[in-house]
mmCIF file of C-alpha atoms in Angstrom:
data_model
loop_
_atom_site.group_PDB
_atom_site.id
_atom_site.type_symbol
_atom_site.label_atom_id
_atom_site.label_comp_id
_atom_site.label_asym_id
_atom_site.label_seq_id
_atom_site.Cartn_x
_atom_site.Cartn_y
_atom_site.Cartn_z
ATOM 1 C CA MET A 23 15.751 116.542 -63.934
ATOM 2 C CA SER A 24 17.485 118.400 -60.895
ATOM 3 C CA PRO A 25 16.770 122.187 -60.886
ATOM 4 C CA PHE A 26 20.180 122.452 -60.095
ATOM 5 C CA GLY A 27 22.458 121.513 -63.154
ATOM 6 C CA SER A 28 22.916 124.812 -64.769
ATOM 7 C CA THR A 29 22.952 127.773 -61.763
ATOM 8 C CA GLY A 30 25.971 130.299 -61.600
ATOM 9 C CA PRO A 31 27.776 130.856 -58.556
ATOM 10 C CA SER A 32 25.972 134.007 -57.600
ATOM 11 C CA ASN A 33 22.430 131.986 -57.428
ATOM 12 C CA TYR A 34 23.244 131.051 -53.998
ATOM 13 C CA LEU A 35 22.854 132.897 -51.027
ATOM 14 C CA GLN A 36 25.138 131.978 -48.214
ATOM 15 C CA LEU A 37 23.385 131.558 -44.456
ATOM 16 C CA GLU A 38 24.475 130.300 -41.341
ATOM 17 C CA LYS A 39 27.940 128.094 -40.912
ATOM 18 C CA LEU A 40 26.754 124.592 -39.758
ATOM 19 C CA GLY A 41 30.433 123.004 -39.611
ATOM 20 C CA GLU A 42 33.959 122.433 -40.306
ATOM 21 C CA GLY A 43 36.037 119.276 -41.009
ATOM 22 C CA THR A 44 39.346 118.628 -42.418
ATOM 23 C CA TYR A 45 39.122 119.621 -45.836
ATOM 24 C CA ALA A 46 36.322 122.040 -45.833
ATOM 25 C CA THR A 47 33.426 124.043 -44.424
ATOM 26 C CA VAL A 48 29.687 123.896 -44.384
ATOM 27 C CA TYR A 49 27.443 126.323 -44.914
ATOM 28 C CA LYS A 50 23.590 126.291 -44.784
ATOM 29 C CA GLY A 51 22.491 127.908 -48.255
ATOM 30 C CA LYS A 52 19.540 128.938 -50.535
ATOM 31 C CA MET A 53 18.880 128.888 -54.155
ATOM 32 C CA LYS A 54 17.758 132.288 -55.212
ATOM 33 C CA THR A 55 15.335 130.920 -57.802
ATOM 34 C CA THR A 56 13.828 128.117 -56.298
ATOM 35 C CA GLY A 57 14.276 129.191 -52.248
ATOM 36 C CA GLU A 58 15.678 125.351 -52.322
ATOM 37 C CA ILE A 59 17.538 124.871 -48.940
ATOM 38 C CA VAL A 60 21.082 123.444 -49.778
ATOM 39 C CA ALA A 61 24.124 122.789 -48.005
ATOM 40 C CA LEU A 62 27.433 124.499 -49.555
ATOM 41 C CA LYS A 63 30.256 122.314 -48.849
ATOM 42 C CA GLU A 64 33.381 124.983 -49.603
ATOM 43 C CA ILE A 65 36.660 123.837 -50.492
ATOM 44 C CA HIS A 66 39.776 126.460 -50.142
ATOM 45 C CA LEU A 67 41.998 126.157 -53.086
ATOM 46 C CA ASP A 68 45.731 126.337 -52.789
ATOM 47 C CA ALA A 69 47.183 128.813 -54.939
ATOM 48 C CA GLU A 70 49.935 126.240 -56.336
ATOM 49 C CA GLU A 71 48.391 122.877 -55.504
ATOM 50 C CA GLY A 72 45.113 123.646 -57.118
ATOM 51 C CA THR A 73 41.686 121.126 -56.121
ATOM 52 C CA PRO A 74 42.815 118.201 -54.227
ATOM 53 C CA SER A 75 42.390 115.120 -55.070
ATOM 54 C CA THR A 76 40.194 114.349 -52.520
ATOM 55 C CA ALA A 77 37.693 116.641 -53.692
ATOM 56 C CA ILE A 78 37.945 115.349 -57.245
ATOM 57 C CA ARG A 79 37.502 111.796 -55.513
ATOM 58 C CA GLU A 80 34.159 112.753 -53.893
ATOM 59 C CA ILE A 81 32.579 114.378 -56.871
ATOM 60 C CA SER A 82 33.257 111.393 -58.859
ATOM 61 C CA LEU A 83 31.910 109.107 -56.889
ATOM 62 C CA MET A 84 29.124 110.966 -55.361
ATOM 63 C CA LYS A 85 27.766 111.463 -58.921
ATOM 64 C CA GLU A 86 27.186 107.703 -59.317
ATOM 65 C CA LEU A 87 26.144 107.175 -56.032
ATOM 66 C CA LYS A 88 22.096 107.943 -56.369
ATOM 67 C CA HIS A 89 19.894 106.556 -53.707
ATOM 68 C CA ILE A 90 17.629 107.704 -51.285
ATOM 69 C CA ASN A 91 19.647 106.978 -47.803
ATOM 70 C CA ILE A 92 22.699 108.782 -49.647
ATOM 71 C CA VAL A 93 22.896 112.453 -49.492
ATOM 72 C CA ARG A 94 22.411 113.653 -53.023
ATOM 73 C CA LEU A 95 24.665 115.777 -55.014
ATOM 74 C CA HIS A 96 22.916 118.537 -57.044
ATOM 75 C CA ASP A 97 25.629 120.611 -58.369
ATOM 76 C CA VAL A 98 29.418 121.652 -58.294
ATOM 77 C CA ILE A 99 30.681 125.165 -58.671
ATOM 78 C CA HIS A 100 34.597 125.677 -59.565
ATOM 79 C CA THR A 101 36.217 129.213 -59.455
ATOM 80 C CA GLU A 102 39.568 130.228 -58.616
ATOM 81 C CA THR A 103 39.566 130.277 -55.991
ATOM 82 C CA LYS A 104 37.042 127.652 -54.339
ATOM 83 C CA LEU A 105 35.519 124.714 -55.307
ATOM 84 C CA VAL A 106 31.593 124.450 -53.692
ATOM 85 C CA LEU A 107 30.004 121.319 -53.788
ATOM 86 C CA ILE A 108 26.311 121.518 -53.725
ATOM 87 C CA PHE A 109 24.792 119.065 -51.326
ATOM 88 C CA GLU A 110 20.987 118.050 -50.367
ATOM 89 C CA TYR A 111 20.265 119.436 -47.187
ATOM 90 C CA CYS A 112 19.942 117.366 -43.851
ATOM 91 C CA GLU A 113 18.337 118.559 -40.502
ATOM 92 C CA GLN A 114 21.381 117.342 -38.552
ATOM 93 C CA ASP A 115 24.024 115.035 -38.316
ATOM 94 C CA LEU A 116 24.332 112.227 -35.820
ATOM 95 C CA LYS A 117 26.390 114.631 -33.269
ATOM 96 C CA LYS A 118 23.433 116.717 -33.003
ATOM 97 C CA TYR A 119 20.916 113.702 -33.243
ATOM 98 C CA MET A 120 22.830 112.321 -30.087
ATOM 99 C CA ASP A 121 22.764 116.091 -28.431
ATOM 100 C CA HIS A 122 18.858 116.293 -29.267
ATOM 101 C CA HIS A 123 17.482 113.062 -28.446
ATOM 102 C CA GLY A 124 20.158 111.002 -25.983
ATOM 103 C CA GLU A 125 20.353 110.553 -22.323
ATOM 104 C CA ARG A 126 23.650 112.741 -22.258
ATOM 105 C CA GLY A 127 24.663 111.800 -25.654
ATOM 106 C CA ALA A 128 23.995 108.311 -25.100
ATOM 107 C CA LEU A 129 21.501 106.367 -27.406
ATOM 108 C CA ASP A 130 19.409 103.896 -26.564
ATOM 109 C CA PRO A 131 20.538 100.164 -27.727
ATOM 110 C CA ALA A 132 17.719 99.718 -30.267
ATOM 111 C CA THR A 133 18.932 103.045 -31.943
ATOM 112 C CA VAL A 134 22.214 102.269 -31.881
ATOM 113 C CA ARG A 135 22.007 99.085 -32.950
ATOM 114 C CA SER A 136 20.429 100.636 -36.343
ATOM 115 C CA PHE A 137 22.469 103.567 -37.098
ATOM 116 C CA MET A 138 25.585 101.505 -36.242
ATOM 117 C CA TYR A 139 24.191 98.989 -38.963
ATOM 118 C CA GLN A 140 23.599 101.752 -41.191
ATOM 119 C CA LEU A 141 27.147 103.109 -40.697
ATOM 120 C CA LEU A 142 28.716 100.200 -41.314
ATOM 121 C CA LYS A 143 27.051 99.699 -44.828
ATOM 122 C CA GLY A 144 29.265 102.323 -46.059
ATOM 123 C CA ASP A 145 30.948 105.146 -45.287
ATOM 124 C CA PHE A 146 32.989 107.385 -48.402
ATOM 125 C CA GLY A 147 34.954 109.912 -46.600
ATOM 126 C CA LEU A 148 38.239 107.850 -47.942
ATOM 127 C CA ALA A 149 36.206 106.508 -50.807
ATOM 128 C CA ARG A 150 37.838 105.406 -54.018
ATOM 129 C CA ALA A 151 37.352 104.229 -57.189
ATOM 130 C CA PHE A 152 39.354 100.348 -56.961
ATOM 131 C CA GLY A 153 40.038 100.492 -60.426
ATOM 132 C CA VAL A 154 42.248 103.813 -60.067
ATOM 133 C CA PRO A 155 46.241 102.800 -58.717
ATOM 134 C CA VAL A 156 47.421 104.339 -55.872
ATOM 135 C CA ASN A 157 50.769 103.598 -53.870
ATOM 136 C CA THR A 158 51.116 106.338 -51.276
ATOM 137 C CA PHE A 159 48.346 107.947 -49.462
ATOM 138 C CA SER A 160 47.526 111.123 -47.078
ATOM 139 C CA ASN A 161 48.691 110.182 -43.436
ATOM 140 C CA GLU A 162 46.263 113.436 -42.132
ATOM 141 C CA VAL A 163 42.906 111.971 -43.117
ATOM 142 C CA VAL A 164 40.158 111.466 -40.493
ATOM 143 C CA THR A 165 39.049 113.440 -37.680
ATOM 144 C CA LEU A 166 41.462 113.221 -34.740
ATOM 145 C CA TRP A 167 39.528 111.358 -32.032
ATOM 146 C CA TYR A 168 38.580 108.896 -34.959
ATOM 147 C CA ARG A 169 41.726 108.554 -36.541
ATOM 148 C CA ALA A 170 43.473 104.800 -36.367
ATOM 149 C CA PRO A 171 46.613 104.367 -34.563
ATOM 150 C CA ASP A 172 48.294 103.534 -37.690
ATOM 151 C CA VAL A 173 47.587 106.717 -39.088
ATOM 152 C CA LEU A 174 48.756 108.566 -36.272
ATOM 153 C CA LEU A 175 52.190 106.282 -36.454
ATOM 154 C CA GLY A 176 52.433 107.956 -40.132
ATOM 155 C CA SER A 177 51.296 104.603 -42.227
ATOM 156 C CA ARG A 178 50.539 105.842 -45.858
ATOM 157 C CA ASN A 179 49.756 101.874 -46.973
ATOM 158 C CA TYR A 180 46.004 102.224 -44.883
ATOM 159 C CA ASN A 181 42.749 100.395 -46.253
ATOM 160 C CA THR A 182 39.331 100.267 -45.075
ATOM 161 C CA SER A 183 40.942 99.350 -41.976
ATOM 162 C CA ILE A 184 40.857 102.908 -40.639
ATOM 163 C CA ASP A 185 37.219 103.440 -41.174
ATOM 164 C CA VAL A 186 36.718 100.372 -39.210
ATOM 165 C CA TRP A 187 38.399 101.857 -36.454
ATOM 166 C CA SER A 188 36.932 104.758 -37.027
ATOM 167 C CA CYS A 189 33.381 103.194 -37.017
ATOM 168 C CA GLY A 190 34.306 101.611 -33.771
ATOM 169 C CA CYS A 191 35.247 105.034 -32.276
ATOM 170 C CA ILE A 192 31.435 106.089 -32.987
ATOM 171 C CA PHE A 193 29.659 103.231 -31.946
ATOM 172 C CA ALA A 194 31.547 103.231 -28.529
ATOM 173 C CA GLU A 195 30.448 107.163 -28.161
ATOM 174 C CA MET A 196 27.052 106.321 -29.424
ATOM 175 C CA ILE A 197 26.751 103.820 -26.129
ATOM 176 C CA SER A 198 28.306 106.123 -23.961
ATOM 177 C CA GLY A 199 27.858 109.591 -25.174
ATOM 178 C CA VAL A 200 31.347 110.753 -24.879
ATOM 179 C CA PRO A 201 33.952 110.163 -27.358
ATOM 180 C CA LEU A 202 36.077 106.843 -26.510
ATOM 181 C CA PHE A 203 39.541 108.738 -27.545
ATOM 182 C CA ARG A 204 40.434 112.719 -27.145
ATOM 183 C CA GLY A 205 44.097 113.491 -27.582
ATOM 184 C CA ARG A 206 44.898 116.996 -28.807
ATOM 185 C CA ASP A 207 47.715 115.692 -31.643
ATOM 186 C CA ASN A 208 48.532 113.010 -32.844
ATOM 187 C CA THR A 209 51.016 111.953 -29.816
ATOM 188 C CA ASP A 210 48.847 112.538 -27.360
ATOM 189 C CA GLN A 211 45.558 110.903 -29.083
ATOM 190 C CA LEU A 212 47.767 107.672 -29.356
ATOM 191 C CA MET A 213 48.558 107.587 -25.638
ATOM 192 C CA HIS A 214 44.804 107.950 -25.301
ATOM 193 C CA ILE A 215 44.626 105.054 -27.437
ATOM 194 C CA MET A 216 47.196 102.719 -25.340
ATOM 195 C CA ARG A 217 45.692 103.828 -22.452
ATOM 196 C CA ILE A 218 42.636 101.839 -22.792
ATOM 197 C CA ILE A 219 43.472 99.155 -25.518
ATOM 198 C CA GLY A 220 47.201 98.398 -24.164
ATOM 199 C CA THR A 221 50.221 99.266 -25.317
ATOM 200 C CA PRO A 222 51.178 96.766 -28.396
ATOM 201 C CA ASP A 223 54.280 94.914 -28.137
ATOM 202 C CA GLU A 224 57.353 95.480 -30.260
ATOM 203 C CA ARG A 225 56.413 93.001 -33.100
ATOM 204 C CA ILE A 226 53.238 95.037 -34.010
ATOM 205 C CA LEU A 227 54.728 98.411 -33.489
ATOM 206 C CA ARG A 228 57.293 97.447 -36.301
ATOM 207 C CA LYS A 229 54.814 96.110 -38.460
ATOM 208 C CA VAL A 230 52.451 99.209 -38.002
ATOM 209 C CA SER A 231 54.732 102.090 -38.008
ATOM 210 C CA PRO A 232 56.640 102.697 -41.062
ATOM 211 C CA GLU A 233 59.272 105.007 -39.083
ATOM 212 C CA SER A 234 60.430 101.339 -37.183
ATOM 213 C CA SER A 235 63.302 99.624 -38.892
ATOM 214 C CA SER A 236 64.228 96.239 -38.746
ATOM 215 C CA ASP A 237 67.867 97.177 -37.696
ATOM 216 C CA GLY A 238 67.109 99.212 -34.476
ATOM 217 C CA PRO A 239 64.440 99.011 -31.775
ATOM 218 C CA PRO A 240 61.081 100.650 -32.530
ATOM 219 C CA LYS A 241 60.503 104.008 -30.675
ATOM 220 C CA GLN A 242 59.185 103.622 -27.187
ATOM 221 C CA TYR A 243 55.998 104.067 -25.438
ATOM 222 C CA PRO A 244 54.550 103.572 -21.738
ATOM 223 C CA ILE A 245 53.551 100.082 -20.914
ATOM 224 C CA TYR A 246 49.833 100.389 -20.223
ATOM 225 C CA PRO A 247 47.464 97.351 -19.427
ATOM 226 C CA LYS A 248 44.218 96.940 -21.377
ATOM 227 C CA ILE A 249 41.107 97.512 -19.728
ATOM 228 C CA PRO A 250 38.171 95.427 -20.643
ATOM 229 C CA PHE A 251 35.597 97.986 -22.663
ATOM 230 C CA ALA A 252 32.979 96.724 -19.746
ATOM 231 C CA GLN A 253 34.887 98.775 -17.564
ATOM 232 C CA ILE A 254 35.316 102.020 -19.688
ATOM 233 C CA ILE A 255 31.728 101.462 -21.543
ATOM 234 C CA THR A 256 29.551 100.257 -18.401
ATOM 235 C CA LYS A 257 26.045 100.834 -20.886
ATOM 236 C CA ALA A 258 27.642 98.160 -23.192
ATOM 237 C CA SER A 259 26.389 94.636 -23.578
ATOM 238 C CA ALA A 260 28.696 91.654 -23.906
ATOM 239 C CA GLN A 261 27.836 91.881 -27.786
ATOM 240 C CA ALA A 262 28.744 95.171 -28.055
ATOM 241 C CA CYS A 263 32.065 95.003 -26.229
ATOM 242 C CA ASP A 264 32.961 91.523 -28.154
ATOM 243 C CA LEU A 265 32.477 93.766 -31.319
ATOM 244 C CA LEU A 266 34.143 96.688 -30.317
ATOM 245 C CA GLU A 267 37.166 94.338 -29.175
ATOM 246 C CA ARG A 268 37.246 93.110 -32.862
ATOM 247 C CA LEU A 269 37.003 96.858 -34.466
ATOM 248 C CA LEU A 270 39.162 99.011 -32.462
ATOM 249 C CA GLN A 271 42.339 96.404 -32.838
ATOM 250 C CA PHE A 272 45.709 98.120 -32.981
ATOM 251 C CA ASP A 273 46.805 95.861 -35.777
ATOM 252 C CA PRO A 274 44.454 96.399 -38.664
ATOM 253 C CA SER A 275 44.791 93.371 -40.272
ATOM 254 C CA LYS A 276 43.233 91.957 -36.918
ATOM 255 C CA ARG A 277 40.644 94.788 -37.343
ATOM 256 C CA ILE A 278 36.711 92.778 -38.382
ATOM 257 C CA THR A 279 36.154 94.040 -41.545
ATOM 258 C CA ALA A 280 32.767 96.094 -42.206
ATOM 259 C CA ALA A 281 31.205 92.684 -43.938
ATOM 260 C CA GLU A 282 32.228 90.379 -41.069
ATOM 261 C CA ALA A 283 31.143 93.035 -38.626
ATOM 262 C CA LEU A 284 27.601 92.919 -40.125
ATOM 263 C CA ASN A 285 27.433 89.166 -39.369
ATOM 264 C CA HIS A 286 28.232 89.644 -35.536
ATOM 265 C CA PRO A 287 26.079 88.603 -33.270
ATOM 266 C CA TYR A 288 25.223 91.933 -32.282
ATOM 267 C CA PHE A 289 22.912 92.264 -35.147
ATOM 268 C CA THR A 290 21.440 89.218 -35.003
ATOM 269 C CA ALA A 291 18.149 90.476 -33.381
ATOM 270 C CA ALA A 292 17.882 93.067 -35.801
ATOM 271 C CA THR A 293 14.785 92.446 -37.581
ATOM 272 C CA SER A 294 13.420 96.269 -37.829
ATOM 273 C CA ASN A 295 12.581 97.349 -41.604
ATOM 274 C CA VAL A 296 14.682 100.334 -40.663
ATOM 275 C CA TYR A 297 17.840 98.250 -41.547
ATOM 276 C CA GLY A 298 16.751 97.811 -45.042
ATOM 277 C CA ASN A 299 17.835 94.081 -44.724
ATOM 278 C CA PRO A 300 15.371 92.651 -42.156
ATOM 279 C CA THR A 301 16.974 89.133 -40.588
ATOM 280 C CA SER A 302 15.147 86.763 -38.649
ATOM 281 C CA GLY A 303 15.948 84.904 -35.789
ATOM 282 C CA THR A 304 16.260 85.638 -31.865
ATOM 283 C CA MET A 305 19.417 87.136 -30.027
ATOM 284 C CA ALA A 306 22.199 84.924 -29.824
ATOM 285 C CA PRO A 307 23.767 84.140 -26.179
ATOM 286 C CA PRO A 308 26.046 86.298 -24.980
ATOM 287 C CA ILE A 309 29.956 85.465 -25.868
ATOM 288 C CA TYR A 310 31.247 86.093 -22.552
ATOM 289 C CA ASN A 311 27.813 85.267 -19.945
ATOM 290 C CA TYR A 312 29.350 85.963 -16.937
ATOM 291 C CA PRO A 313 30.271 89.331 -15.386
ATOM 292 C CA TYR A 314 33.866 90.731 -15.659
ATOM 293 C CA GLN A 315 34.005 91.141 -11.515
ATOM 294 C CA GLY A 316 33.302 86.842 -11.605
ATOM 295 C CA GLN A 317 36.358 86.067 -13.616
ATOM 296 C CA VAL A 318 38.644 85.887 -10.260
ATOM 297 C CA GLN A 319 36.243 83.304 -9.120
ATOM 298 C CA GLN A 320 36.609 80.480 -11.433
ATOM 299 C CA PRO A 321 39.604 78.994 -10.169
ATOM 300 C CA ALA A 322 37.889 77.616 -7.190
ATOM 301 C CA GLN A 323 35.656 75.899 -8.847
ATOM 302 C CA PHE A 324 38.066 73.635 -9.768
ATOM 303 C CA ILE A 325 39.601 72.904 -6.143
ATOM 304 C CA GLN A 326 37.053 70.365 -5.225
ATOM 305 C CA PRO A 327 37.288 67.952 -7.969
ATOM 306 C CA MET A 328 41.127 68.132 -7.692
ATOM 307 C CA GLN A 329 40.779 66.762 -4.135
ATOM 308 C CA THR A 330 38.901 63.725 -5.174
ATOM 309 C CA MET A 331 41.760 63.033 -7.832
ATOM 310 C CA TYR A 332 44.534 63.280 -5.722
ATOM 311 C CA SER A 333 46.134 62.602 -2.343
ATOM 312 C CA SER A 334 44.939 65.317 0.695
ATOM 313 C CA HIS A 335 48.388 66.275 0.237
ATOM 314 C CA ALA A 336 48.546 67.183 -3.787
ATOM 315 C CA ALA A 337 44.860 68.749 -2.941
ATOM 316 C CA ALA A 338 46.276 71.094 -0.462
ATOM 317 C CA GLN A 339 49.171 72.192 -2.998
ATOM 318 C CA ALA A 340 46.618 72.892 -5.597
ATOM 319 C CA GLN A 341 43.952 74.657 -3.617
ATOM 320 C CA ALA A 342 46.997 76.850 -2.218
ATOM 321 C CA GLN A 343 48.392 77.478 -5.898
ATOM 322 C CA ALA A 344 44.532 78.140 -6.736
ATOM 323 C CA GLN A 345 44.262 80.309 -3.933
ATOM 324 C CA ALA A 346 47.569 82.430 -4.743
ATOM 325 C CA GLN A 347 46.699 82.638 -8.442
ATOM 326 C CA ALA A 348 42.932 83.811 -7.517
ATOM 327 C CA GLN A 349 44.730 86.718 -5.471
ATOM 328 C CA ALA A 350 47.032 87.441 -8.262
ATOM 329 C CA GLN A 351 44.013 87.728 -10.512
ATOM 330 C CA ALA A 352 41.822 89.933 -7.925
ATOM 331 C CA GLN A 353 44.673 92.581 -7.006
ATOM 332 C CA ALA A 354 45.077 92.730 -10.940
ATOM 333 C CA GLN A 355 41.852 92.879 -11.596
ATOM 334 C CA ALA A 356 41.578 95.815 -8.444
ATOM 335 C CA ARG A 357 44.137 97.450 -10.277
ATOM 336 C CA ALA A 358 42.526 97.146 -13.776
ATOM 337 C CA HIS A 359 39.161 98.737 -12.175
ATOM 338 C CA ALA A 360 40.904 101.531 -10.347
ATOM 339 C CA HIS A 361 42.587 102.492 -13.631
ATOM 340 C CA ALA A 362 39.432 102.306 -15.658
ATOM 341 C CA GLN A 363 37.479 103.973 -12.996
ATOM 342 C CA ALA A 364 40.375 107.234 -13.274
ATOM 343 C CA GLN A 365 39.992 106.632 -16.958
ATOM 344 C CA ARG A 366 36.050 106.989 -16.909
ATOM 345 C CA GLN A 367 36.339 110.345 -14.323
ATOM 346 C CA MET A 368 39.111 112.069 -16.363
ATOM 347 C CA MET A 369 37.018 110.988 -19.724
ATOM 348 C CA GLN A 370 33.857 112.688 -17.807
ATOM 349 C CA ALA A 371 35.834 115.808 -16.207
ATOM 350 C CA THR A 372 37.906 116.527 -19.771
ATOM 351 C CA TYR A 373 34.911 116.166 -21.949
ATOM 352 C CA VAL A 374 32.893 119.626 -22.759
ATOM 353 C CA PRO A 375 30.129 119.091 -24.895
ATOM 354 C CA THR A 376 29.594 121.561 -27.820
ATOM 355 C CA GLN A 377 27.133 124.038 -28.024
ATOM 356 C CA ALA A 378 24.062 123.821 -30.069
ATOM 357 C CA PRO A 379 24.970 125.597 -33.508
ATOM 358 C CA TYR A 380 22.904 128.731 -33.877
ATOM 359 C CA GLU A 381 19.781 127.664 -35.698
ATOM 360 C CA GLY A 382 18.748 131.371 -37.269
ATOM 361 C CA VAL A 383 19.789 132.795 -40.598
ATOM 362 C CA GLY A 384 22.775 135.026 -40.257
ATOM 363 C CA GLN A 385 22.501 138.378 -39.355
ATOM 364 C CA PHE A 386 24.609 139.715 -42.432
ATOM 365 C CA ALA A 387 23.793 136.667 -45.321
ATOM 366 C CA GLN A 388 25.623 137.719 -48.512
ATOM 367 C CA ALA A 389 25.169 136.650 -51.929
ATOM 368 C CA TYR A 390 26.917 133.422 -52.834
ATOM 369 C CA GLY A 391 29.579 134.865 -55.309
ATOM 370 C CA HIS A 392 32.560 133.636 -55.841
ATOM 371 C CA SER A 393 35.007 136.801 -57.386
ATOM 372 C CA SER A 394 38.469 136.191 -57.063
#
């Protein structure tokens, strides 16, 4: 039986602050009677709205989840002004691990694959019991940099596809060491997304944005071309880029599901026991087995067969057409490459890694009481 089942609010000592999220602040704490180190997730309650529904869902679901790879909820303390969830304490989160073990934050391919596999297995940040009917959700979910475009556009009828988008953002960050989209607010975040995956057409905008009306045109956005992920995240393999492509679709209905992602060729070489479900077999050949820079050379490869099939005049015309096409593709590639290079430089120039949090016990540790 857990020693945390019958404790009161004054039985915990609040130590240093560990982090702050959209809905709560997390502190390192200690149980006075046992000395057990715990994590105290403190949710401030609104005087009028009371306990947020997100917290109620989290508590009800976490009580049912008991697994070695899922952080354990020990206890819940509820007062008039605060709701505190007492969790099992973990030494570090993914961001801190990347800062301490990565090369400028970037993790090695095997570690990325392992973490990505585990991430796709389950994220309960927006978990819901499927038996509970809900008509509309909040549009202030998910940390801004990992927020899906449909949520940024105000959609309230989202589903687990927004978690798939977040997984894609984290995937890219683990490979490169730098967050992929770093906006200051909803609108700026949307622009960061469009600068990389391209501006969607009017049909998709109408479908995704709840503000769009069939009677009038949707809001106009700058037209940005799509940049291949291979140019933005140069460390990513062809298979990783393909998986990113499927995870980071503007249209939520086009995003791959978590189950489909786990069956992607990117994971077929996952034979390590760290996955909990080892598979056999060798890595499948890359889906794109030629570099992006080589695509422009493809039209010329078909010129010689054409010369043997047609008259010299027809062959000359075909060759001229192929050369013109190759030149146009080269120009488009050069523009895309310049845009991608500028985007990478901007990402590196504007990203300031967060400092490692203070690891010691706070100077003024206080008893974790919850007086009104």
